[in-house]
Coordinates of C-alpha atoms in Angstrom, one line a residue:
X256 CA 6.8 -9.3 -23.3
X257 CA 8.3 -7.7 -20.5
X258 CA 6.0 -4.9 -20.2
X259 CA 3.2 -6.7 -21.0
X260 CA 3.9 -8.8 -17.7
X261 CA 4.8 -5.5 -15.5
X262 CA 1.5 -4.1 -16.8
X263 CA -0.1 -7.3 -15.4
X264 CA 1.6 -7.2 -12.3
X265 CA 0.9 -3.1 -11.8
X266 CA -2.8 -3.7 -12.5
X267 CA -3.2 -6.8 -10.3
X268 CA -1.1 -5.1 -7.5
X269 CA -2.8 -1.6 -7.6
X270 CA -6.5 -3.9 -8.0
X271 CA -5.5 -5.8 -4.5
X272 CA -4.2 -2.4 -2.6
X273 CA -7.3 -0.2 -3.5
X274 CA -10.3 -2.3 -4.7
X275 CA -9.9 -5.8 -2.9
X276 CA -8.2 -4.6 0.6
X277 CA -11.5 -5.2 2.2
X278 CA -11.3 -8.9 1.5
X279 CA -7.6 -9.3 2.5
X280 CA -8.1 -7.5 5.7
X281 CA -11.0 -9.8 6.4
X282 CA -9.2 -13.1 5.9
X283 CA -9.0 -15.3 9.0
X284 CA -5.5 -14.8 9.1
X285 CA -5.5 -11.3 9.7
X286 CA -9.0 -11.7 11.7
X287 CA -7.2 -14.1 14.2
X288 CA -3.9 -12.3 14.6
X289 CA -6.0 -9.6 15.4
X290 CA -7.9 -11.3 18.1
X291 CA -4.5 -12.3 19.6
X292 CA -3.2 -9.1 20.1
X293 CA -6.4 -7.8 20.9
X294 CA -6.8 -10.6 23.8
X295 CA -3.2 -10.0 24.8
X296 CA -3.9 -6.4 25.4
X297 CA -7.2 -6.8 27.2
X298 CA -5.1 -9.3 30.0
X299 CA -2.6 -6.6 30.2
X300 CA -5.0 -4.2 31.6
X301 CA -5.5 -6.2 34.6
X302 CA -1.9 -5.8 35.2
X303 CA -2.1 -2.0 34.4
X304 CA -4.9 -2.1 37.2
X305 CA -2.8 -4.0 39.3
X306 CA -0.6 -0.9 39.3
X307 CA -3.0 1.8 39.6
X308 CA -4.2 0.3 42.5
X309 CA -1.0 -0.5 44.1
X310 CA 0.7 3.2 43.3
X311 CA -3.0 4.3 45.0
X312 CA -2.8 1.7 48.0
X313 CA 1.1 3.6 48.7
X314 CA 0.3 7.0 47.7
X315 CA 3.3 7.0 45.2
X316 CA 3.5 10.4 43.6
X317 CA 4.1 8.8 39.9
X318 CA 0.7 7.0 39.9
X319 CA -1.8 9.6 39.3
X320 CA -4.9 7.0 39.8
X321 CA -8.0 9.2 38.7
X322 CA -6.5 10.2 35.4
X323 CA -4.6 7.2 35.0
X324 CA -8.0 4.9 35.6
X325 CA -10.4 6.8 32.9
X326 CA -8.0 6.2 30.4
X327 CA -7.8 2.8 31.1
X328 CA -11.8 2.8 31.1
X329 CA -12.1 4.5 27.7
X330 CA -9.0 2.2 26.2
X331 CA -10.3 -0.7 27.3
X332 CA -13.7 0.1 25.9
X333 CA -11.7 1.2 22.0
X334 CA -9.2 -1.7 22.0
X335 CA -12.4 -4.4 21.2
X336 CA -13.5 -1.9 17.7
X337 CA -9.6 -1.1 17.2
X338 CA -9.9 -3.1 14.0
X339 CA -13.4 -1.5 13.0
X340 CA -11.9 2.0 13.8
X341 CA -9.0 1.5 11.4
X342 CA -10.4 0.2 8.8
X343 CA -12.8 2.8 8.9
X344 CA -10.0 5.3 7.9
X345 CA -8.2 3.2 5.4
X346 CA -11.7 2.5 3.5
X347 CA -11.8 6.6 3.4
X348 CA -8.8 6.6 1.8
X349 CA -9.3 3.2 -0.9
X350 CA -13.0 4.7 -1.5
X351 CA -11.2 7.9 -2.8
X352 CA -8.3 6.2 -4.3
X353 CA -10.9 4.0 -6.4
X354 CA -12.7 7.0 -7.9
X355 CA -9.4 8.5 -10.0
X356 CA -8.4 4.2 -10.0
X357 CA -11.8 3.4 -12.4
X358 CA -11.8 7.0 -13.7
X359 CA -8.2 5.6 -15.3
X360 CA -9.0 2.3 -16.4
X361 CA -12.0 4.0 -18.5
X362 CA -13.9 1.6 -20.7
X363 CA -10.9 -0.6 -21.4
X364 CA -11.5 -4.6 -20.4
X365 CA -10.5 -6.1 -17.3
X366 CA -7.0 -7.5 -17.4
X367 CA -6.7 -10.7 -14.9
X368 CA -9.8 -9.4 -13.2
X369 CA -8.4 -5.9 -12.6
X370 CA -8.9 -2.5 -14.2
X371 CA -6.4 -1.8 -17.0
X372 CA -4.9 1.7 -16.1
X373 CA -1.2 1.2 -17.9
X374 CA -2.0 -0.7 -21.2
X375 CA -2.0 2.6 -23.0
X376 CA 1.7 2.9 -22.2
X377 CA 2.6 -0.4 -23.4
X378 CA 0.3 -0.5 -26.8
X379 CA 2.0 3.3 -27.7
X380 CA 3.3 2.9 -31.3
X381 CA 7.1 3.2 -30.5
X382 CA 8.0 2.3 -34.0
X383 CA 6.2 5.7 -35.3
X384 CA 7.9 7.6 -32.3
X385 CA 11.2 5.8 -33.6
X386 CA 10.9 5.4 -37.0
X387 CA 13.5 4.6 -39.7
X388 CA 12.1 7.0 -41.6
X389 CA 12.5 9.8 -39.9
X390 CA 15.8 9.3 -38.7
X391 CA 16.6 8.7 -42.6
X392 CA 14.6 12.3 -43.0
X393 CA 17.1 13.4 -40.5
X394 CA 20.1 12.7 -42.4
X395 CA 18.8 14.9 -45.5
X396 CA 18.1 12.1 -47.9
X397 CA 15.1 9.0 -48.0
X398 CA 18.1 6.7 -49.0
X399 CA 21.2 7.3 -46.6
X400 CA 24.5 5.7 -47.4
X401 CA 24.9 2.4 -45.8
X402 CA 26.5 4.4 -41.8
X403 CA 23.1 6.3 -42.1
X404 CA 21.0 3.2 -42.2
X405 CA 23.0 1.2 -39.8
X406 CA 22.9 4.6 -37.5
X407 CA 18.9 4.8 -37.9
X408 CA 18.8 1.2 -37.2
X409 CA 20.6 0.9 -34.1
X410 CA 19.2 4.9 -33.0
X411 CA 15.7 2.9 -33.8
X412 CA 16.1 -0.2 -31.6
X413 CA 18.4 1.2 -28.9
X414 CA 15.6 4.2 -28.5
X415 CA 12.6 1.4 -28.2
X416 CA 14.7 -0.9 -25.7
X417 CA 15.8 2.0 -23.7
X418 CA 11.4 2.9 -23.3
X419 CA 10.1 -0.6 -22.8
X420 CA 13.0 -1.0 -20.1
X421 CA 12.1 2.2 -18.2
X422 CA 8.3 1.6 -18.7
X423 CA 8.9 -1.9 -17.3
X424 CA 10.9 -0.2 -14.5
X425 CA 8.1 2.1 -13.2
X426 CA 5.4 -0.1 -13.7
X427 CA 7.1 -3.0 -11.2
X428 CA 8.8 -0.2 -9.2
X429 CA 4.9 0.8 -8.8
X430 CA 3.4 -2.7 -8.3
X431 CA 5.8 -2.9 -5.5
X432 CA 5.0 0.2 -3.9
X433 CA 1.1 -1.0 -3.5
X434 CA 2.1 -4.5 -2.3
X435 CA 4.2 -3.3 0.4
X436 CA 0.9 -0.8 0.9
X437 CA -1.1 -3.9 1.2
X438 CA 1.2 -5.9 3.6
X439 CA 1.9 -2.7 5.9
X440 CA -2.0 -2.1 6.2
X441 CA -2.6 -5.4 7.3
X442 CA 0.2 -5.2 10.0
X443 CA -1.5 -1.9 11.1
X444 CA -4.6 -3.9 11.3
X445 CA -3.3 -6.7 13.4
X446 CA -1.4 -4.1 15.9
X447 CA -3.9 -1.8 16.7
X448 CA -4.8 -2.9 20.0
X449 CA -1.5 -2.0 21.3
X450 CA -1.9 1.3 19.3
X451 CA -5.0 2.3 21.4
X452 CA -3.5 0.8 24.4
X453 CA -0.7 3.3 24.1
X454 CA -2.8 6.1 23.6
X455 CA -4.0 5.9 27.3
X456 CA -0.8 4.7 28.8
X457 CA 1.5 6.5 27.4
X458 CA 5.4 6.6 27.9
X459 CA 7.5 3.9 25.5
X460 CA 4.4 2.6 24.3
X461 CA 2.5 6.0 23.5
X462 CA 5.7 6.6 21.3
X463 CA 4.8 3.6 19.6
X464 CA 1.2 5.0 19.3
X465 CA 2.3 7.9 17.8
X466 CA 4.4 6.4 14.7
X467 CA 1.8 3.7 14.6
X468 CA -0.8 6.6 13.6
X469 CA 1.8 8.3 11.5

């Protein structure tokens, strides 16, 4: 029962991350936190303009206003698609993901709604893998002494907990892994105004940029 639920979980996790972003990242949630930051970042550049023109006005040698001014042109112009831009790449990825994603489920039935990928692992026969018989064939007679059968016994069960427990472990360990995929690509989502913003300004913020694309 225990991998039968981490197989759910795995297949329902793995479903959302590659095959059902789109509809996640389209929620009005995500949409609206979006236009926040996207809003935010569009007053700041009045303030950044504020600057340029200021540092211009003084002739301050830090304010170079040409260069400075056509990056604020061509930010403020990506900022309003950041969203579309991004998703854009992460669809590139899923699209690609999807193909070895279906490839893997094959002609198995949906479990929950999603593509079964990991039943194979928790339908294997572990009784034939650990079999009584064999470990009786082990011992060098069909009908060990009384140690032999207990030995075969517990060497039987022990070895099928010990597999469902690690199959358990990497399915959730898995699930997990897409989830937090999910969550993170959202936040991406949200935040890149203030990636492209920091393209063109640079400083602090570019550094931000820069691990935001990474």
């Amino acid at each position: 029962w225990l991998v039968w639920a981490a197989n759910i979980i795995f297949n329902i996790s793995i479903n959302i991350s590659v095959r059902e972003f789109t509809q996640y990242a389209n929620l009005p949630g995500v949409v609206g936190a979006w236009k926040i930051c996207r809003n935010l970042v569009n007053i700041s550049f009045i303030f950044v303009l504020l600057y340029v023109a200021i540092g211009t006005i003084l002739r301050l040698d830090s304010v170079n206003g040409k260069n400075l001014l056509s990056k604020i042109i061509i930010a403020a112009l990506l900022v309003n698609f950041s969203a579309f831009f991004t998703k854009i790449g992460i669809d590139a990825s899923n699209v690609v993901s999807n193909q070895f994603y279906t490839a893997a489920a094959g002609d198995r039935p949906l479990s929950f709604g999603a593509p079964d990928i990991s039943s194979a692992l928790t339908a294997a026969d572990t009784n034939a893998f650990f079999s009584l018989k064999t470990a009786f064939h082990t011992t060098g007679s069909e009908f060990g002494g009384l140690w032999d059968q207990m030995g075969a016994l517990l060497g039987s069960y022990f070895g099928q907990i010990v597999l469902m427990l690690v199959t358990t472990t990497v399915l959730l360990a898995g699930a997990l892994m897409f989830l937090a995929r999910t969550v993170v690509l959202i936040f991406i989502i949200v935040l890149s105004p203030l990636a492209f913003l920091g393209f063109a300004i640079g400083g602090e913020l570019g550094k931000m940029a820069s691990d935001w694309r990474k």
